[in-house]
PDB file of C-alpha atoms in Angstrom:
ATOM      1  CA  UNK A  17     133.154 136.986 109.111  1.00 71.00           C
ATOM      2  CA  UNK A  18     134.719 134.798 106.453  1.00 78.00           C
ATOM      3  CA  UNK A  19     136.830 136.315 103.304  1.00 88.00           C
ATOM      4  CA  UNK A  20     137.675 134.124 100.686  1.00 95.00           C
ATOM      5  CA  UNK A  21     140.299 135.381  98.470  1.00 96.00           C
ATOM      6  CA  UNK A  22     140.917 133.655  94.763  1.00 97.00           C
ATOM      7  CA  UNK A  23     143.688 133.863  92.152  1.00 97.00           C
ATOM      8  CA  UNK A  24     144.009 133.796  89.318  1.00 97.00           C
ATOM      9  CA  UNK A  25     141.232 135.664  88.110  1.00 97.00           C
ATOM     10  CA  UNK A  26     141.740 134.092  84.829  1.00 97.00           C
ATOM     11  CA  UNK A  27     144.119 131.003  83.568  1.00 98.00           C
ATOM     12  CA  UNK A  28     144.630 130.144  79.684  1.00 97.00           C
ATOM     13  CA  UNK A  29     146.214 126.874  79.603  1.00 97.00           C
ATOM     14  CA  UNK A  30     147.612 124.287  76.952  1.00 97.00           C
ATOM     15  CA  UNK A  31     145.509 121.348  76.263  1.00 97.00           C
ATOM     16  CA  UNK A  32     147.669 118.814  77.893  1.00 97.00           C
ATOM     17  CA  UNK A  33     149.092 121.101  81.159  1.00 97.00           C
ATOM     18  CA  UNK A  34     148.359 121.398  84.511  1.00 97.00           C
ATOM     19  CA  UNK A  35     146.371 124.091  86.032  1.00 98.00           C
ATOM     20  CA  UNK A  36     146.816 125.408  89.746  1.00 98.00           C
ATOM     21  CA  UNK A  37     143.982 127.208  91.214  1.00 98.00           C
ATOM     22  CA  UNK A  38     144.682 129.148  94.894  1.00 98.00           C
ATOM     23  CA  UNK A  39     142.230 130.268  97.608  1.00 98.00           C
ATOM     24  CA  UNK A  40     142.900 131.842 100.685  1.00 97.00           C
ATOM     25  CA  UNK A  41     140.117 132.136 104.140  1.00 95.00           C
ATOM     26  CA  UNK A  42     140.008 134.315 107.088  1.00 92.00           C
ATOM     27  CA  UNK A  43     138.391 132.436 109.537  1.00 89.00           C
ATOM     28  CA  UNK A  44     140.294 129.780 111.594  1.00 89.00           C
ATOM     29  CA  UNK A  45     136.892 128.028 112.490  1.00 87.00           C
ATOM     30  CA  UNK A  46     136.520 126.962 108.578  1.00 91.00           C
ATOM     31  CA  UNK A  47     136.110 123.214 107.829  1.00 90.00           C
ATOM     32  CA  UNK A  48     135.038 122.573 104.999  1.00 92.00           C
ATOM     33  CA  UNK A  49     136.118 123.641 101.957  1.00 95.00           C
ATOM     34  CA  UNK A  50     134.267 122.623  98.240  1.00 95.00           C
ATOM     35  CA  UNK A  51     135.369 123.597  94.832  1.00 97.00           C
ATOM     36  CA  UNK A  52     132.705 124.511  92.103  1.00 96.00           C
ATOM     37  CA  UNK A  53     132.658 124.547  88.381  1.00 97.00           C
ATOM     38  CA  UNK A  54     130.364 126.683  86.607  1.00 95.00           C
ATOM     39  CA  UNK A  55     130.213 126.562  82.890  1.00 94.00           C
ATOM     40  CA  UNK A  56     128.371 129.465  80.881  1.00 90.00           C
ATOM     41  CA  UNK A  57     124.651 129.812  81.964  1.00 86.00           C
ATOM     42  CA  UNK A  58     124.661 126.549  83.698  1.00 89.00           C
ATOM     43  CA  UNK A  59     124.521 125.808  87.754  1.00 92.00           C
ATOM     44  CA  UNK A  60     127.628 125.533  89.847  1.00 93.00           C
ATOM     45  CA  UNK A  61     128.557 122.083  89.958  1.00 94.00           C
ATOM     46  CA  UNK A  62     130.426 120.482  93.073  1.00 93.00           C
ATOM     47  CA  UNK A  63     134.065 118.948  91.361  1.00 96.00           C
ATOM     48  CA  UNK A  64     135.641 118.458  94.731  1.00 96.00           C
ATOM     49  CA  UNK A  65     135.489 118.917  98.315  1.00 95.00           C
ATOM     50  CA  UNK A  66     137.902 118.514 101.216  1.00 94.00           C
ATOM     51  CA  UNK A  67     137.559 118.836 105.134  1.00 91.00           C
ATOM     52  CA  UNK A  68     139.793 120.346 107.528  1.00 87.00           C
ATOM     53  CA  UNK A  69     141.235 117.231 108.711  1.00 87.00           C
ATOM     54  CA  UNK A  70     142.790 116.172 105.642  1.00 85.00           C
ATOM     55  CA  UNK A  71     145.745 117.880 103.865  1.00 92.00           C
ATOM     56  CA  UNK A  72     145.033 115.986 100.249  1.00 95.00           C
ATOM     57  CA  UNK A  73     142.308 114.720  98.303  1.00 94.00           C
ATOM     58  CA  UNK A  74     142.221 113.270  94.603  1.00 96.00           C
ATOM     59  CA  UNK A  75     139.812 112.484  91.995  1.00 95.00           C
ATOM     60  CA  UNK A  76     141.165 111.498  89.133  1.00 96.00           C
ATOM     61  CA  UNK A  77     142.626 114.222  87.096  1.00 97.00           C
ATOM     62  CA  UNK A  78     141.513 116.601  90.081  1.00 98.00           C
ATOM     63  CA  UNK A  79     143.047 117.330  93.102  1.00 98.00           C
ATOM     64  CA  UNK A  80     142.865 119.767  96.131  1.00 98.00           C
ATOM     65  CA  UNK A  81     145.127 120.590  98.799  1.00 97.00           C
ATOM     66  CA  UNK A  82     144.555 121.969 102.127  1.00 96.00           C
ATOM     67  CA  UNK A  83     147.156 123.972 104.665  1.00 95.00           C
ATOM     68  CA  UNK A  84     145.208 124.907 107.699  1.00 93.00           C
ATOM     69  CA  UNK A  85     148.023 126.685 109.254  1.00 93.00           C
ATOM     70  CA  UNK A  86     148.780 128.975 106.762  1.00 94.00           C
ATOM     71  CA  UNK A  87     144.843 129.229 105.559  1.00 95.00           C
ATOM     72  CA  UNK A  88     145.158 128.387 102.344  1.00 95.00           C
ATOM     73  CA  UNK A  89     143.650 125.477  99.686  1.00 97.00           C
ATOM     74  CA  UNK A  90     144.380 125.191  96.054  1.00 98.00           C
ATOM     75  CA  UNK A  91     142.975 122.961  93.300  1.00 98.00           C
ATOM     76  CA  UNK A  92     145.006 121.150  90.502  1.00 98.00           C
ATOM     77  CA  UNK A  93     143.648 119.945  87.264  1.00 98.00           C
ATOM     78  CA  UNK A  94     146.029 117.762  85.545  1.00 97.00           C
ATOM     79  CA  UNK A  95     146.425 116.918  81.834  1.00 98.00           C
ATOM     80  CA  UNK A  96     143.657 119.904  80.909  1.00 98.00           C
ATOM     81  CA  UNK A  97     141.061 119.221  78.301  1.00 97.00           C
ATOM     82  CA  UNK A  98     138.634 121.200  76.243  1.00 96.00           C
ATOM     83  CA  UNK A  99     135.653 120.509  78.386  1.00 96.00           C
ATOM     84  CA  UNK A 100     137.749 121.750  81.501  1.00 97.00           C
ATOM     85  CA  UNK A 101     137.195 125.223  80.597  1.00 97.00           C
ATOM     86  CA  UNK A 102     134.696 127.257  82.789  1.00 97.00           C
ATOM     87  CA  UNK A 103     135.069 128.909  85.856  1.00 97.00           C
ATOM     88  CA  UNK A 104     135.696 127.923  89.078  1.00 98.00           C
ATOM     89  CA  UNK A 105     134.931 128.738  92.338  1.00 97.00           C
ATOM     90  CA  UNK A 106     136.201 127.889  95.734  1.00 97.00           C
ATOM     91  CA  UNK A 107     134.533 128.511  99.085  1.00 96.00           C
ATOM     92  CA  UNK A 108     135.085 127.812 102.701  1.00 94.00           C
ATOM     93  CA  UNK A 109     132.794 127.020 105.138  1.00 88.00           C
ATOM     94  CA  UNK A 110     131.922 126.433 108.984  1.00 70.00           C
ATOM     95  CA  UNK A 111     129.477 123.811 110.755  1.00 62.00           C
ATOM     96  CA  UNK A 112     126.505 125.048 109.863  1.00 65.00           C
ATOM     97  CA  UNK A 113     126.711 125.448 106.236  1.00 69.00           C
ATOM     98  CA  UNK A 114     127.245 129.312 104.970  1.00 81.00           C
ATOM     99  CA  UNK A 115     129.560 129.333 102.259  1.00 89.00           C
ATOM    100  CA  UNK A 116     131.236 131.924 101.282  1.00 91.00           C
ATOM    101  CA  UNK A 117     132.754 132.182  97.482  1.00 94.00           C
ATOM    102  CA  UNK A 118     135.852 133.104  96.215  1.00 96.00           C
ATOM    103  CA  UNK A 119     135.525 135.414  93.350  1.00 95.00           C
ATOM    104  CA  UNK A 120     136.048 132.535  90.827  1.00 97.00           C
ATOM    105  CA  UNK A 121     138.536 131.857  88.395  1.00 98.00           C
ATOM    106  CA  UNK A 122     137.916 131.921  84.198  1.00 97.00           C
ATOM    107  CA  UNK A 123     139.892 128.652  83.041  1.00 98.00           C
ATOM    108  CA  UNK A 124     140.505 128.647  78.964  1.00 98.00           C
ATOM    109  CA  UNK A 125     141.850 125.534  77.832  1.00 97.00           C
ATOM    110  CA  UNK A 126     143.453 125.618  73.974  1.00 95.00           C
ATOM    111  CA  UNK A 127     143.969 122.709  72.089  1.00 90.00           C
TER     112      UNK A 127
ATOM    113  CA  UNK B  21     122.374 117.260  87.089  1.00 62.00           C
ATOM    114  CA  UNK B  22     120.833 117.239  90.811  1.00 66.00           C
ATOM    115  CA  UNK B  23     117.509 116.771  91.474  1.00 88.00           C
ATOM    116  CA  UNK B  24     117.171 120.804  92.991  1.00 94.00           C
ATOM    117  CA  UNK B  25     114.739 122.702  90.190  1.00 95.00           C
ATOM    118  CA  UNK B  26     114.144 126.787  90.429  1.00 97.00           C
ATOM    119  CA  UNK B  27     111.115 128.677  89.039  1.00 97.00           C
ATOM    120  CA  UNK B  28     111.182 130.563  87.020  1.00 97.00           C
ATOM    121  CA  UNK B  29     113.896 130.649  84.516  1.00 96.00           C
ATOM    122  CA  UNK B  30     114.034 134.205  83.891  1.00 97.00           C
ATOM    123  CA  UNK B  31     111.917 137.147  85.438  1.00 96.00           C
ATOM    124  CA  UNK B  32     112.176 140.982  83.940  1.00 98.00           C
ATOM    125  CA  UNK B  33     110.455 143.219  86.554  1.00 98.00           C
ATOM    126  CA  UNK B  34     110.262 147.318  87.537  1.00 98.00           C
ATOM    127  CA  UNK B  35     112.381 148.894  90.099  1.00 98.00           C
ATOM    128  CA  UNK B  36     110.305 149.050  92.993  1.00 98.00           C
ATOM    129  CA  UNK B  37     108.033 146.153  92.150  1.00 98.00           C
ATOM    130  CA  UNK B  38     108.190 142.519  94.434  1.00 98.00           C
ATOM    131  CA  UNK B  39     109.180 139.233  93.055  1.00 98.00           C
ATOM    132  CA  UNK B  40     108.585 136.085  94.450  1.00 98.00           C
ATOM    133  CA  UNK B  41     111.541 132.822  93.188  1.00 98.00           C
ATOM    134  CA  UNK B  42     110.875 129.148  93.762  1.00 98.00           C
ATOM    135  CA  UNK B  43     113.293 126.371  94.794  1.00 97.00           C
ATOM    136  CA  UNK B  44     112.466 122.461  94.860  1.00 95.00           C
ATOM    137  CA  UNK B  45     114.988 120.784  97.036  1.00 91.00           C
ATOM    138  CA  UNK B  46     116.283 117.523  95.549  1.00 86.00           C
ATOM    139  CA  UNK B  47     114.767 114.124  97.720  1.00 84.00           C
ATOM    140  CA  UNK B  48     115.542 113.760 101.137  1.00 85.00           C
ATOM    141  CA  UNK B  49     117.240 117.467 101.694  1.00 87.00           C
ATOM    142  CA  UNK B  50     115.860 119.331 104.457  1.00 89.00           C
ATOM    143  CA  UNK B  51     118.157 122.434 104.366  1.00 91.00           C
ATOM    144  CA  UNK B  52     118.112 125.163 101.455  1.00 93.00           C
ATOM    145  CA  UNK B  53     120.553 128.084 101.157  1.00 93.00           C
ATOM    146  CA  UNK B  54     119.792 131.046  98.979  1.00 96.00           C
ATOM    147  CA  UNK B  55     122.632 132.492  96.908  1.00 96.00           C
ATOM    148  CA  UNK B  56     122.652 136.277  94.510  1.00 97.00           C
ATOM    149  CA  UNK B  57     125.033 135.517  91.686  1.00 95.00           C
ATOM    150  CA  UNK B  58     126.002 139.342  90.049  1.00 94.00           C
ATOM    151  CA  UNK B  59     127.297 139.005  86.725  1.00 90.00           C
ATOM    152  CA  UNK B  60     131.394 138.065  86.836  1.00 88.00           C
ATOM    153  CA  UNK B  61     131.196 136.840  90.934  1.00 91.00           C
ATOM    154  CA  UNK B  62     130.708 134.504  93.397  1.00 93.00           C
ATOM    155  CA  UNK B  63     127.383 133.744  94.688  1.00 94.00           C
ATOM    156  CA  UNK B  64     127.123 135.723  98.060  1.00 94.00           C
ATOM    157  CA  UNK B  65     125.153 134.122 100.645  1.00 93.00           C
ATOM    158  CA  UNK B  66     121.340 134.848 101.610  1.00 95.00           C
ATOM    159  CA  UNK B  67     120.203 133.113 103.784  1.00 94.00           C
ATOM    160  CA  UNK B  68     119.663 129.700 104.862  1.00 92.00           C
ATOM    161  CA  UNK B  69     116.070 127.500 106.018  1.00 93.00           C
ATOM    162  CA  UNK B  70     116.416 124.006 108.303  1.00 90.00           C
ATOM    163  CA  UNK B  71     113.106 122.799 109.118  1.00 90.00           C
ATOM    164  CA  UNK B  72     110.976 125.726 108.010  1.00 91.00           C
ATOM    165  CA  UNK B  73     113.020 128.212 110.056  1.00 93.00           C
ATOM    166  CA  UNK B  74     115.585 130.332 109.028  1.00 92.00           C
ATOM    167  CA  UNK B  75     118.861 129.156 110.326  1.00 88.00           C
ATOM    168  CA  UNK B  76     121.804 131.986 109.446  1.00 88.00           C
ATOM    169  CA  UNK B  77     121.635 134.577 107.087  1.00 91.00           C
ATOM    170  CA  UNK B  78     124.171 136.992 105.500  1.00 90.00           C
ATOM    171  CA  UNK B  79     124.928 140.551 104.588  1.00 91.00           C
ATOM    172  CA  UNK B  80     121.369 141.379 102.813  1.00 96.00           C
ATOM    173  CA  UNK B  81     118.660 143.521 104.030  1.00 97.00           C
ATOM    174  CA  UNK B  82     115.341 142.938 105.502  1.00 97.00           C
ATOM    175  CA  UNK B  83     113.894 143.087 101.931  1.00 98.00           C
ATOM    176  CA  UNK B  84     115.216 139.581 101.189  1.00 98.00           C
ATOM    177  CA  UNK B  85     112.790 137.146 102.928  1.00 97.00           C
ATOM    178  CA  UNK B  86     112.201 133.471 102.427  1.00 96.00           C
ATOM    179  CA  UNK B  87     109.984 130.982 103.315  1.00 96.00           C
ATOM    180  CA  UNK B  88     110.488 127.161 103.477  1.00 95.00           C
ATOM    181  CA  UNK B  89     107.708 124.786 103.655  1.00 94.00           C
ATOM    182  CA  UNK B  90     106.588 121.361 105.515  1.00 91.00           C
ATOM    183  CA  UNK B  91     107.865 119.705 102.044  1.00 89.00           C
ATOM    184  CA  UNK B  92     111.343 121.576 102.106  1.00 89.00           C
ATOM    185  CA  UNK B  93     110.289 123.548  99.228  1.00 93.00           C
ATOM    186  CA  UNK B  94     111.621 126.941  99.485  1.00 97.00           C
ATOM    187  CA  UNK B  95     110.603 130.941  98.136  1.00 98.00           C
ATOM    188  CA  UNK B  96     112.868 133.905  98.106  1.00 98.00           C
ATOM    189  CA  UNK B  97     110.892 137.343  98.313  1.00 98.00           C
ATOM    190  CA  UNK B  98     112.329 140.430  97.597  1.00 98.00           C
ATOM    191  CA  UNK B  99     110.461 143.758  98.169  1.00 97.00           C
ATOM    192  CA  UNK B 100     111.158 147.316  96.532  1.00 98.00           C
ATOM    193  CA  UNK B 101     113.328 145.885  93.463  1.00 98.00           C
ATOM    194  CA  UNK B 102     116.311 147.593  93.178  1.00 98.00           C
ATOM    195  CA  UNK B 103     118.726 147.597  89.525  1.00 97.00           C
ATOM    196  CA  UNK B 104     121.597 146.175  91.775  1.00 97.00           C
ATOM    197  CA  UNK B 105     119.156 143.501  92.335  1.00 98.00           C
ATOM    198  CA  UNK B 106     119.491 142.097  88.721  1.00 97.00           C
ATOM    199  CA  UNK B 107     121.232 139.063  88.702  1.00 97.00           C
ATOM    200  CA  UNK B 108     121.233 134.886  89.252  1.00 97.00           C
ATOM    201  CA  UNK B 109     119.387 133.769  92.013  1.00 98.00           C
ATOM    202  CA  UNK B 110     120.219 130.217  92.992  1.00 97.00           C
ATOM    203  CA  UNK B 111     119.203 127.804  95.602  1.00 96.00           C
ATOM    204  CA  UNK B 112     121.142 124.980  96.572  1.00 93.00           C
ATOM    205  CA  UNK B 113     119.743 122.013  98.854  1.00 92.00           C
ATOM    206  CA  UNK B 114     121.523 119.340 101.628  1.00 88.00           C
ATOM    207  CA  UNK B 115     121.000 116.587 103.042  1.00 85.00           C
ATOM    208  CA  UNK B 116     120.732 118.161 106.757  1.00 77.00           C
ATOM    209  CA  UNK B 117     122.006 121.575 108.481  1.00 72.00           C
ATOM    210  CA  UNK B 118     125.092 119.829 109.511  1.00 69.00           C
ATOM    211  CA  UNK B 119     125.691 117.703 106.087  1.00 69.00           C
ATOM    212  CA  UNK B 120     128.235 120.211 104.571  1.00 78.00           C
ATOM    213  CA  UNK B 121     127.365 119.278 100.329  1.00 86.00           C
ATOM    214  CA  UNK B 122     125.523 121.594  98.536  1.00 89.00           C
ATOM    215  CA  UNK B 123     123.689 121.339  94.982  1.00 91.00           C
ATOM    216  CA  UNK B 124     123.003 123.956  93.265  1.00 93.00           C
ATOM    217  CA  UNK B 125     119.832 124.735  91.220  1.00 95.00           C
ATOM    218  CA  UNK B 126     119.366 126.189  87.513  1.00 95.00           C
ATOM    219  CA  UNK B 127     119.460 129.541  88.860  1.00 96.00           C
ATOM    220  CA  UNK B 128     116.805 132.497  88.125  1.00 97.00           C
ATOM    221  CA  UNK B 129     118.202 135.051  86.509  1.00 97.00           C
ATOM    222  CA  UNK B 130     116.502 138.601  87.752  1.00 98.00           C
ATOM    223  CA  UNK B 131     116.516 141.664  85.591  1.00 98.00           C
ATOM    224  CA  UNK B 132     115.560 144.769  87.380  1.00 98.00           C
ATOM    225  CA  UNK B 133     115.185 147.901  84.893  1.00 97.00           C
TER     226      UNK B 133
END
């Protein structure tokens, strides 16, 4: 089955910087690929998504990036704020809709 | 928010005992997918309903059931509570099996002593 594999585990960044988060999947059959942010004792939220047949996707200060070939998808947050911090999730998907997580990643942004 | 809602908030039950969790789907979603959230990880996949029948499920045992209903409302049972069953049970409704966005519910967060 799927294996999603995330790092960092945790990310302290300067108000201001970019963050890079990176996720790695097993399974070549994959298409879909969402990105989740979860702040404390609130649902997972849906940031950003992107399909296998794109390589790039952007959303204002968010962005994710997609390599099928070498299985691998990362999200960028650019020009971090205070509210960005929470953690994050990534998952990967096939046609029929079980995601499986990455093991999220705790983003602390400092002012 | 979405429009997804959960029932009920928080549950404290007795190893051994059976629970029963609630998921409203938000408008127009006919698929639900059941997620366990442990404390510090991702939410592993339960299972997941299409039209009232169960359409995939992961690595859980026969203790986790679920149910989903002619209105797309949804229940998660679990039998013979376990402590490893404490955590945050969330739902998370689409549009249709093959629509690939999910949104998440408030989450019920289980405590098993």
């Amino acid at each position: 089955g799927e294996n999603v594999e995330q790092h960092p585990s945790t990310l302290s960044v300067q108000e201001g910087d970019s963050a890079v988060i990176k996720c790695t999947y097993s399974d070549s059959a994959s298409n879909y690929f969402p990105w989740y942010k979860q702040e404390l004792g609130k649902r997972p939220q849906l940031i950003i998504d992107i399909r296998s047949n794109v390589g790039e996707k952007k959303d204002q200060r968010i962005a994710v990036t997609l390599n099928k070939t070498a299985k691998h998808f990362s999200l960028h947050i650019t020009e971090t704020q205070p509210e960005d911090s929470a953690v994050y999730f990534c998952a990967a998907t096939d046609s029929w809709g079980k995601f499986q997580f990455g093991a999220g990643t705790q983003v602390v942004v400092t002012p | 928010e979405t429009g997804v809602t959960q029932s009920p908030t928080h549950l404290i039950k007795t190893r051994g005992q059976q629970v029963t969790l609630r998921c409203s789907s938000q408008s127009g979603h006919n698929t639900v997918s059941w997620y366990q959230q442990a404390l510090g990880q991702g939410p592993q996949f339960i299972f997941q309903y299409y039209r009232e029948e169960e359409n995939g499920r992961g690595n859980f045992p026969p203790r986790f059931s679920g149910l989903q209903f002619p209105n797309y409302s949804s229940e998660l049972n679990v039998n013979a509570l376990e402590l490893d069953d404490s955590a945050l049970y969330l739902c998370a409704s689409s549009h249709d099996r093959g629509s690939y966005e999910q949104y998440f519910g408030p989450g019920t967060r289980l405590t098993v002593t």
